[in-house]
PDB file of C-alpha atoms in Angstrom:
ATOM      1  CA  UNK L   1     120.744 113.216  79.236  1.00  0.00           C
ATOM      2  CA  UNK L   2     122.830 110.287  80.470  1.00  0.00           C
ATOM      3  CA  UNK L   3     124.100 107.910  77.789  1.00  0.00           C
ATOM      4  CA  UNK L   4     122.334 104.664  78.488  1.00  0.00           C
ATOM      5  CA  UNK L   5     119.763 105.794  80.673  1.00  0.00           C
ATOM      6  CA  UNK L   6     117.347 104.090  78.784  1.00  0.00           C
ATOM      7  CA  UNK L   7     117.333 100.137  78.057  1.00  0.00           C
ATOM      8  CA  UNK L   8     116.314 100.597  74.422  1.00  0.00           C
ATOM      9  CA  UNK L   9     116.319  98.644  70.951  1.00  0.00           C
ATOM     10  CA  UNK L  10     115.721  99.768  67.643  1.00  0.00           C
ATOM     11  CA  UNK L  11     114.372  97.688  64.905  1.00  0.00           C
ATOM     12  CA  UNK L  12     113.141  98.163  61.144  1.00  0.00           C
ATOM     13  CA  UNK L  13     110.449  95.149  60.219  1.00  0.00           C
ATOM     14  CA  UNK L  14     110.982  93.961  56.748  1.00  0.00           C
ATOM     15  CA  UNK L  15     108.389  96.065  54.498  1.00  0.00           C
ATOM     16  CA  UNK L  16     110.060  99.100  56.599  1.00  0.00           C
ATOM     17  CA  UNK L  17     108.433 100.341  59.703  1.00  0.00           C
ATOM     18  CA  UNK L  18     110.426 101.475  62.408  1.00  0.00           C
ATOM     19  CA  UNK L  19     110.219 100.186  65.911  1.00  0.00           C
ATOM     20  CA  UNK L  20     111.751 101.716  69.370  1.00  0.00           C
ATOM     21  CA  UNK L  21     111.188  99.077  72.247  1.00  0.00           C
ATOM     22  CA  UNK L  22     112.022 100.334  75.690  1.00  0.00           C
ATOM     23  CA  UNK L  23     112.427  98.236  78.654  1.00  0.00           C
ATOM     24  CA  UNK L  24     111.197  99.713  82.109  1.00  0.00           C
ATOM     25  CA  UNK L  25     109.883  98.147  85.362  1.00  0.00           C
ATOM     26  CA  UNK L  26     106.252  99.035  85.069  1.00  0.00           C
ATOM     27  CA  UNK L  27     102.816  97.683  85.240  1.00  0.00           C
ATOM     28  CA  UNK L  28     101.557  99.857  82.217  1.00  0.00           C
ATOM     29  CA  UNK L  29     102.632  99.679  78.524  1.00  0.00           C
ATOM     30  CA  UNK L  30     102.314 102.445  76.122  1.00  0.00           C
ATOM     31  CA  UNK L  31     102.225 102.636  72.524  1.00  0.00           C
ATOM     32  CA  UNK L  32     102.919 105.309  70.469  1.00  0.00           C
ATOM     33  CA  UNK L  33     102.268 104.493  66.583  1.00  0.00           C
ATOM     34  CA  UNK L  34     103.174 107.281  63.981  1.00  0.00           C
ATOM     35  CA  UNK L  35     102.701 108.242  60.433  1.00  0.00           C
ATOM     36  CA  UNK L  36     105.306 110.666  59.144  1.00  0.00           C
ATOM     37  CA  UNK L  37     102.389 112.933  57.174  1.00  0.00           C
ATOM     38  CA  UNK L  38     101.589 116.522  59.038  1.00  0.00           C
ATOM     39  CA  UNK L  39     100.194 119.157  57.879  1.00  0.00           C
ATOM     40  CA  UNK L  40     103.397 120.921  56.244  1.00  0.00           C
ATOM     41  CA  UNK L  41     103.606 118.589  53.652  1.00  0.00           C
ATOM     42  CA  UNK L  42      99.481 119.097  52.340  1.00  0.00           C
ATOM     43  CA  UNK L  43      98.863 121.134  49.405  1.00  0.00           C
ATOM     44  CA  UNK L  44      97.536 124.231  49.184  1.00  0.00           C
ATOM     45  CA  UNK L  45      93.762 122.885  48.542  1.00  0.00           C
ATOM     46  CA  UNK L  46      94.457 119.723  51.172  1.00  0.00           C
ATOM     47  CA  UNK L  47      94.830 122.049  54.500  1.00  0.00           C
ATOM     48  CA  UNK L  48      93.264 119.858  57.049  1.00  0.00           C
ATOM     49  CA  UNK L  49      93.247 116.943  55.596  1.00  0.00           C
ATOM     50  CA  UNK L  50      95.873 114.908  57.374  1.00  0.00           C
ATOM     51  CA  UNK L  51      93.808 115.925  60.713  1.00  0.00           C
ATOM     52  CA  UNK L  52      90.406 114.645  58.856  1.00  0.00           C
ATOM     53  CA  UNK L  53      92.036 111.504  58.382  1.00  0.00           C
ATOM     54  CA  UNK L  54      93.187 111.092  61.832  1.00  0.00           C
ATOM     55  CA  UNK L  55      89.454 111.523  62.606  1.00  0.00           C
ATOM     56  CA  UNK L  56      88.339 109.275  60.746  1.00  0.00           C
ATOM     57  CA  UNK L  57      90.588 106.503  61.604  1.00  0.00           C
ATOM     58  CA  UNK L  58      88.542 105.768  64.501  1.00  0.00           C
ATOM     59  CA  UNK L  59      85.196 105.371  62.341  1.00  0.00           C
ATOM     60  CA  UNK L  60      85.603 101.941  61.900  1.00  0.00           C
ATOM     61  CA  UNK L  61      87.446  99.482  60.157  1.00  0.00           C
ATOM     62  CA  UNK L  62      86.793  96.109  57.253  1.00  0.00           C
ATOM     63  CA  UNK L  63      86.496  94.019  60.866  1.00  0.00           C
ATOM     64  CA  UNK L  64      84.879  96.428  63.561  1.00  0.00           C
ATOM     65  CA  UNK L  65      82.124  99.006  63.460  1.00  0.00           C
ATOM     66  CA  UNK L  66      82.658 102.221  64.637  1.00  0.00           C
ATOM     67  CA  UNK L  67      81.218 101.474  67.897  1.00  0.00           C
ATOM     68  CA  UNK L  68      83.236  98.125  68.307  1.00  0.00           C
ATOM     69  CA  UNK L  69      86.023 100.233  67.491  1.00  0.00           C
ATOM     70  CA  UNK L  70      85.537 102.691  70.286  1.00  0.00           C
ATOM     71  CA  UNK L  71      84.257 100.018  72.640  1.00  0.00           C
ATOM     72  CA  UNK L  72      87.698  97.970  72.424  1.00  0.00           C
ATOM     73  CA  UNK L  73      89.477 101.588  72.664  1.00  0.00           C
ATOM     74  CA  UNK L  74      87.440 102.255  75.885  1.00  0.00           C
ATOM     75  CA  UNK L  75      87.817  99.055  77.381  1.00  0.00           C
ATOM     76  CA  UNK L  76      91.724  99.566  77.329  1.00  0.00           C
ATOM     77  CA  UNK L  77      92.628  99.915  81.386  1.00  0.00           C
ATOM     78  CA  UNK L  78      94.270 103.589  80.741  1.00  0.00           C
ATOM     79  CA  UNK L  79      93.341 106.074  77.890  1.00  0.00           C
ATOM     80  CA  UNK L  80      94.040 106.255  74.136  1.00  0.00           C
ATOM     81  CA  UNK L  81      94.485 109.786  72.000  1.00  0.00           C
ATOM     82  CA  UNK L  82      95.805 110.766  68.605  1.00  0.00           C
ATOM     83  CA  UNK L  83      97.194 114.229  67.592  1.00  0.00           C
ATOM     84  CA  UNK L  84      97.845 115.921  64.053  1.00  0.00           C
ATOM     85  CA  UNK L  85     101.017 117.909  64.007  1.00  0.00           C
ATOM     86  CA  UNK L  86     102.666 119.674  61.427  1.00  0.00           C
ATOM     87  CA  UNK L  87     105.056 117.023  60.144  1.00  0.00           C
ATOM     88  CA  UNK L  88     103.284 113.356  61.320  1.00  0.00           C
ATOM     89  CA  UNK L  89     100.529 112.025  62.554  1.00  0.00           C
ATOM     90  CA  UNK L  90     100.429 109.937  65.622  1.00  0.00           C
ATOM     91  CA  UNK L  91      97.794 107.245  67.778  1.00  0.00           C
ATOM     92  CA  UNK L  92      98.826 106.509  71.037  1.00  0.00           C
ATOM     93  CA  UNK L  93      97.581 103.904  73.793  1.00  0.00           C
ATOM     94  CA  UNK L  94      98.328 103.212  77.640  1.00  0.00           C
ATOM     95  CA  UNK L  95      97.373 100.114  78.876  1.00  0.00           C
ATOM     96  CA  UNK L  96      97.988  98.093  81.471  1.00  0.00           C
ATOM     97  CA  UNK L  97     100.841  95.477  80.309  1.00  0.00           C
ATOM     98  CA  UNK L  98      98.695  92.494  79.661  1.00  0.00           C
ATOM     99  CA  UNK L  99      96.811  93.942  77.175  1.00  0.00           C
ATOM    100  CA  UNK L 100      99.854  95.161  75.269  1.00  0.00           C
ATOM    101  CA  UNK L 101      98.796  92.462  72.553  1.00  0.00           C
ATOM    102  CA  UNK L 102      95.530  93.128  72.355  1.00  0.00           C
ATOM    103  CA  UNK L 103      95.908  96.908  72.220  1.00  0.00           C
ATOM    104  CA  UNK L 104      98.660  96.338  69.350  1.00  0.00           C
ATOM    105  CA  UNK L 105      96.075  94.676  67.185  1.00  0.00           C
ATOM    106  CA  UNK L 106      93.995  97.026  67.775  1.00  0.00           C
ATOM    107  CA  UNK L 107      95.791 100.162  66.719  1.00  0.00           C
ATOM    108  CA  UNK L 108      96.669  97.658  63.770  1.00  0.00           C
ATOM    109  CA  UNK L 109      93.521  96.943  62.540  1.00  0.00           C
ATOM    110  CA  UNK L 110      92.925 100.942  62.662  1.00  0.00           C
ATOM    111  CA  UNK L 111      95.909 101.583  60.309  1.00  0.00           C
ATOM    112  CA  UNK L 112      95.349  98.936  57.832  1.00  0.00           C
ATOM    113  CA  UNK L 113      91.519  98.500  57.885  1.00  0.00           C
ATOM    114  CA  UNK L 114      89.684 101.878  57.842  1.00  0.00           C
ATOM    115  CA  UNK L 115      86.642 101.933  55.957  1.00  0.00           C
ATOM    116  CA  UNK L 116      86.166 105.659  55.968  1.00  0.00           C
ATOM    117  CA  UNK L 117      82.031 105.310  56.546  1.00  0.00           C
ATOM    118  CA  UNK L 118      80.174 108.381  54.050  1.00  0.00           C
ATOM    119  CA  UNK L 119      78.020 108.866  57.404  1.00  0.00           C
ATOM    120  CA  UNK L 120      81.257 109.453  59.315  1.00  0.00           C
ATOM    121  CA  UNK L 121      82.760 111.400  57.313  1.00  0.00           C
ATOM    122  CA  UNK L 122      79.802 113.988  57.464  1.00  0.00           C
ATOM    123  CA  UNK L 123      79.451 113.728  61.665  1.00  0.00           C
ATOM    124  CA  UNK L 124      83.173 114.077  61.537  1.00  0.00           C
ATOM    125  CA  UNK L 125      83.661 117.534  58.559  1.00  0.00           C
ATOM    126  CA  UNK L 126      80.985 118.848  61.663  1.00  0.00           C
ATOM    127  CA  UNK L 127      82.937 118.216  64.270  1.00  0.00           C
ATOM    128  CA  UNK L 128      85.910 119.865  62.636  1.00  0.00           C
ATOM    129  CA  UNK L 129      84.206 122.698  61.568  1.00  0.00           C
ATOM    130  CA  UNK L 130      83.022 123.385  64.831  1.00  0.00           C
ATOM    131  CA  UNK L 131      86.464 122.768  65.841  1.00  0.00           C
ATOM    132  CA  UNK L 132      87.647 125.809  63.794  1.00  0.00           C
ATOM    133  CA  UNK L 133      85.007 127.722  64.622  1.00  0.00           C
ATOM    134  CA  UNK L 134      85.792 127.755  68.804  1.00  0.00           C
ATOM    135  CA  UNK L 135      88.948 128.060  68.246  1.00  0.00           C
ATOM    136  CA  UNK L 136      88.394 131.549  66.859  1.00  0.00           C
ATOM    137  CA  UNK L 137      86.687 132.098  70.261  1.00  0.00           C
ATOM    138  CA  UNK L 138      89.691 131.363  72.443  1.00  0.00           C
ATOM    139  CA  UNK L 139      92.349 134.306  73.117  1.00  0.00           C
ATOM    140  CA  UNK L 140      95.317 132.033  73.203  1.00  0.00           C
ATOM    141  CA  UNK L 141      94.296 130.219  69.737  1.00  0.00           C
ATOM    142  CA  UNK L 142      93.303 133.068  68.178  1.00  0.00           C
ATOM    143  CA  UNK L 143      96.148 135.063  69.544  1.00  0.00           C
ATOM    144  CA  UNK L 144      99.091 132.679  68.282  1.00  0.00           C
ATOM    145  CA  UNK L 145      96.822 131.478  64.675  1.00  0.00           C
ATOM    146  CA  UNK L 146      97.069 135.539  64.034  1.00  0.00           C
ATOM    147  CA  UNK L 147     100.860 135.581  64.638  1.00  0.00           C
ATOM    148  CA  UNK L 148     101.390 132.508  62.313  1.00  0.00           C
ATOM    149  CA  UNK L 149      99.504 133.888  59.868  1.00  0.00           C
ATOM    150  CA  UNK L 150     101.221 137.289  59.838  1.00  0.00           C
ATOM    151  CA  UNK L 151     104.625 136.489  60.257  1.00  0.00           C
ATOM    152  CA  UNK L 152     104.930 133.653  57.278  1.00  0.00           C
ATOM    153  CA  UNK L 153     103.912 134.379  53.449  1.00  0.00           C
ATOM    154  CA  UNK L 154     104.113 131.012  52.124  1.00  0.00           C
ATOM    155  CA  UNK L 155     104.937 128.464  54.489  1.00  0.00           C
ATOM    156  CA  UNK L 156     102.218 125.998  55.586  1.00  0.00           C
ATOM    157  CA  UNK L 157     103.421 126.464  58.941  1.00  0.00           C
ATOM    158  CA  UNK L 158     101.046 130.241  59.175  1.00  0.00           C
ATOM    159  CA  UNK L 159      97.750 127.578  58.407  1.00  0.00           C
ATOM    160  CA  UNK L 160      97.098 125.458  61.965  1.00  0.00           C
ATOM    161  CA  UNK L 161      96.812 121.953  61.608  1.00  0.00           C
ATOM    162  CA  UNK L 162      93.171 121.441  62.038  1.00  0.00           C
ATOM    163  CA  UNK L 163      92.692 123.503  58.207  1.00  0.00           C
ATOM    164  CA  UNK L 164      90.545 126.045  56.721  1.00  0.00           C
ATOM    165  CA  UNK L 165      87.121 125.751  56.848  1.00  0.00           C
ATOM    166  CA  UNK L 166      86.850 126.430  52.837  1.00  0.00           C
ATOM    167  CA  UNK L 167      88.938 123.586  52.507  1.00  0.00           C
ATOM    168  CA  UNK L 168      87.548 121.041  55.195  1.00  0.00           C
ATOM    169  CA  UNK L 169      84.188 121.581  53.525  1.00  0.00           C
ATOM    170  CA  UNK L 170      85.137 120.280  50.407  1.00  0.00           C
ATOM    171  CA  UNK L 171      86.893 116.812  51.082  1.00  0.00           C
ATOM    172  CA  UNK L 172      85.596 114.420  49.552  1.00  0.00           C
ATOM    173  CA  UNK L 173      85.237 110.508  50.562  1.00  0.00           C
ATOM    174  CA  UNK L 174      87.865 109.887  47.363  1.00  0.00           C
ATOM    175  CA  UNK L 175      90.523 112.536  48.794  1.00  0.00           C
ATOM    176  CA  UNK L 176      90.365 111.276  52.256  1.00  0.00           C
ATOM    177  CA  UNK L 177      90.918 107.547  50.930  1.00  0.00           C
ATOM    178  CA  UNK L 178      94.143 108.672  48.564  1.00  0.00           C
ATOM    179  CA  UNK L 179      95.357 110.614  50.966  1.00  0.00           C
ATOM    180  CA  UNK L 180      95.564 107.322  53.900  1.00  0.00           C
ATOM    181  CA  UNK L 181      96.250 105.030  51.063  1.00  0.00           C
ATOM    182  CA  UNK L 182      99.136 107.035  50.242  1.00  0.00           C
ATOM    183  CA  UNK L 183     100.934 108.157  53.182  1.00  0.00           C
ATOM    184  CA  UNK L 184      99.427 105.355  56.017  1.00  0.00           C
ATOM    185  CA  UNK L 185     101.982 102.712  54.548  1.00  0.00           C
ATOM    186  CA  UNK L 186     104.920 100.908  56.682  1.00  0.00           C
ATOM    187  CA  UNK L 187     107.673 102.639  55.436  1.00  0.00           C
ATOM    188  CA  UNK L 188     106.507 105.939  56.423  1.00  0.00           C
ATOM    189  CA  UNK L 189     105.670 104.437  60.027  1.00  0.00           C
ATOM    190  CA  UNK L 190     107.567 104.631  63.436  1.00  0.00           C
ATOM    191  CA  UNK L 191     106.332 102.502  66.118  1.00  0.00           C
ATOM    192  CA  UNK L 192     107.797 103.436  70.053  1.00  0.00           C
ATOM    193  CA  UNK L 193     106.496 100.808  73.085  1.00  0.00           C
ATOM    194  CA  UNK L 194     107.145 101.439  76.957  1.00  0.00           C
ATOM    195  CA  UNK L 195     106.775  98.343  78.402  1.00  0.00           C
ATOM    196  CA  UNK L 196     108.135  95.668  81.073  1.00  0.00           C
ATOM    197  CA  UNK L 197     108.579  92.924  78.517  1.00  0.00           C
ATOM    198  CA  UNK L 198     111.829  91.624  77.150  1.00  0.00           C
ATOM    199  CA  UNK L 199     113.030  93.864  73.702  1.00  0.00           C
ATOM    200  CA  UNK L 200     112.130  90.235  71.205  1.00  0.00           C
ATOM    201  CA  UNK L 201     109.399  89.787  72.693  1.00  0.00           C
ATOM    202  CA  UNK L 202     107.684  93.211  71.921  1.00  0.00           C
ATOM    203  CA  UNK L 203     109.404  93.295  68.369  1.00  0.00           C
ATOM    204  CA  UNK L 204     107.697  89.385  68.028  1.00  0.00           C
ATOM    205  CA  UNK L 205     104.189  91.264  69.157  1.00  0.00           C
ATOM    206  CA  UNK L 206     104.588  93.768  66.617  1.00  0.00           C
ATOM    207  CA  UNK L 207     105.851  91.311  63.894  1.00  0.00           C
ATOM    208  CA  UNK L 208     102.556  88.963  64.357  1.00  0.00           C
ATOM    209  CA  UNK L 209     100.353  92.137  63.688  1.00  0.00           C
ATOM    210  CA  UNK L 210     102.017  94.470  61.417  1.00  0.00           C
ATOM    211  CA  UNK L 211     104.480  92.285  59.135  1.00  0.00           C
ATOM    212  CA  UNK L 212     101.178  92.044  56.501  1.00  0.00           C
ATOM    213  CA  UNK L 213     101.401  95.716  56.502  1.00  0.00           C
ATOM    214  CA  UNK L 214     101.634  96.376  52.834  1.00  0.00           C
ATOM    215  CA  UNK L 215     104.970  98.833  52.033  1.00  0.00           C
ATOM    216  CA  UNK L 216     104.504 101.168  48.919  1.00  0.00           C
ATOM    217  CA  UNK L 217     106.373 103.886  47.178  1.00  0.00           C
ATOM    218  CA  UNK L 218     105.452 107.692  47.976  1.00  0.00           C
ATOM    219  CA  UNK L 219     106.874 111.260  47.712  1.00  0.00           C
ATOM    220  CA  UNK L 220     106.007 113.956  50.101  1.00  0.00           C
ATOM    221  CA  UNK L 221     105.079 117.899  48.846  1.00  0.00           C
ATOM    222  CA  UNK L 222     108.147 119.935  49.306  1.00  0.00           C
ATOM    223  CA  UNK L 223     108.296 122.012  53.060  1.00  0.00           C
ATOM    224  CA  UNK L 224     108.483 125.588  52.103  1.00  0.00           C
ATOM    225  CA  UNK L 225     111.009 126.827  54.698  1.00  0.00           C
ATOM    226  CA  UNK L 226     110.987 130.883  55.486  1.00  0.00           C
ATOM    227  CA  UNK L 227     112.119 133.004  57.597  1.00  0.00           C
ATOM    228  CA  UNK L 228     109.463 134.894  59.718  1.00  0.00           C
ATOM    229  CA  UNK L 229     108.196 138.127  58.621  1.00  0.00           C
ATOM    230  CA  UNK L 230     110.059 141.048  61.621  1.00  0.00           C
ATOM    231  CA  UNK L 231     106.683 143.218  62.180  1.00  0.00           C
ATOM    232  CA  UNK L 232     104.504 144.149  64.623  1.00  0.00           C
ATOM    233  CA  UNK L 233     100.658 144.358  63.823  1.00  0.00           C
ATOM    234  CA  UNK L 234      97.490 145.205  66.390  1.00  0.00           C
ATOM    235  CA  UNK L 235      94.735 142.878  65.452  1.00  0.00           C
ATOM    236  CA  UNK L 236      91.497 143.288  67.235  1.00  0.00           C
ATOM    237  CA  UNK L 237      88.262 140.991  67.579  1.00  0.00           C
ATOM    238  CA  UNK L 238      85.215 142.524  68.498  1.00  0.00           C
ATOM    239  CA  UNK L 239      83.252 139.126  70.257  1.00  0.00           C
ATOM    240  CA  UNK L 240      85.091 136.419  71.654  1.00  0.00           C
ATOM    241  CA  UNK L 241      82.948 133.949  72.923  1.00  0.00           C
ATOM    242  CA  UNK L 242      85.439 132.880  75.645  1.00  0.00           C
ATOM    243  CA  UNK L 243      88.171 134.333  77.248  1.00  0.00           C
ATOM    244  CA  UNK L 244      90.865 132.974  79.374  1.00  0.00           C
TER     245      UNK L 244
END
């Protein structure tokens, strides 16, 4: 890649986030917020738990409902999503570029705020569950979760990301909470924006709704790091409901 190619500014916000503004001529702005927590760094009872929490983080917060959450999130002119991978966490949002502000509070009062609703929590361990459950049903999943689980011994890295359904079954409202009180702090937090607007301005944006974004002190689990395990294995599955 070119050296330059991009008009870009980095900036670290005084209680430590991180924040990548990038200048292009556009009429959209996207936002990509992430958490540096995946699910590598969970313990051996917490697998799933950093994708529960990204669930849950858009269940409502101490100023919107869960369905004023999801309302604003709608009403964004593009699409929002959020993914769990196996070293962060991250929210995104494309908007149109006049409702850059309004989007950025948004996605700030998700990652400060969350209430974590009992009632959620229970739709939500369903949801997941039946997550794991169809994903046993597709070749490709199934196909590459077998491989991962094979070819590593100890490394989180042979669990997928969404967890185990022994585990996901036992969360409790407590866990979840710890876990986002924890590792959802500023200095674990990268911000990137695409946008048309000048670099201060977007770094004033993101001041005026995430400078109150208390910083705290944390320590990740250890990465167990492996080498693969050489072997080849035949695995069969007698139903799939699905096949691609």
């Amino acid at each position: 890649m070119e050296k330059g190619i991009f008009d870009l500014k980095t900036y670290i916000l005084d209680n430590g986030l991180n924040l990548v503004t990038i200048k292009k001529d556009t009429q959209l702005a996207a936002i990509h917020l992430g958490v540096k927590i995946g699910a590598i760094y969970e313990k051996k009872e917490e697998k799933g738990i950093a994708h529960f929490v990204e669930h849950m983080l858009f269940k409502g917060t101490k100023n919107r409902s869960n369905e004023e959450l999801n309302e604003g999130l709608e009403q964004r002119a593009g699409e929002y999503n959020a993914y769990t991978d196996h070293n962060c966490t991250v929210y995104s949002i494309t908007a149109l570029n006049e409702e850059l502000e309004s989007s950025l509070e948004l996605l700030s009062d998700m990652i400060q705020n969350s209430t974590f609703p009992k009632e959620e929590i229970e739709k939500e361990r369903g949801v997941i569950l039946a997550e794991i459950r169809t994903s046993k049903d597709d070749v490709e999943d199934y196909s590459y979760g077998k491989i991962m689980e094979i070819a590593f011994k100890n490394s989180s890295i042979k669990i997928d990301t969404i967890g185990k359904q022994s585990t996901v079954k036992k969360f409790t409202r407590e866990q979840l909470c710890n876990f986002y009180k924890t590792y959802y702090v500023p200095n674990n937090g990268y911000i990137t924006i695409v946008s048309p607007k000048e670099h201060e301005e977007v770094f004033e944006l993101v001041n005026k709704y995430f400078a109150d974004w208390k910083p705290n002190e944390f320590i990740r689990e250890d990465v167990v790091v492996e080498d693969n395990i050489p072997i080849e294995k035949v695995s069969y599955k007698r139903i799939l409901n699905r096949a691609q």
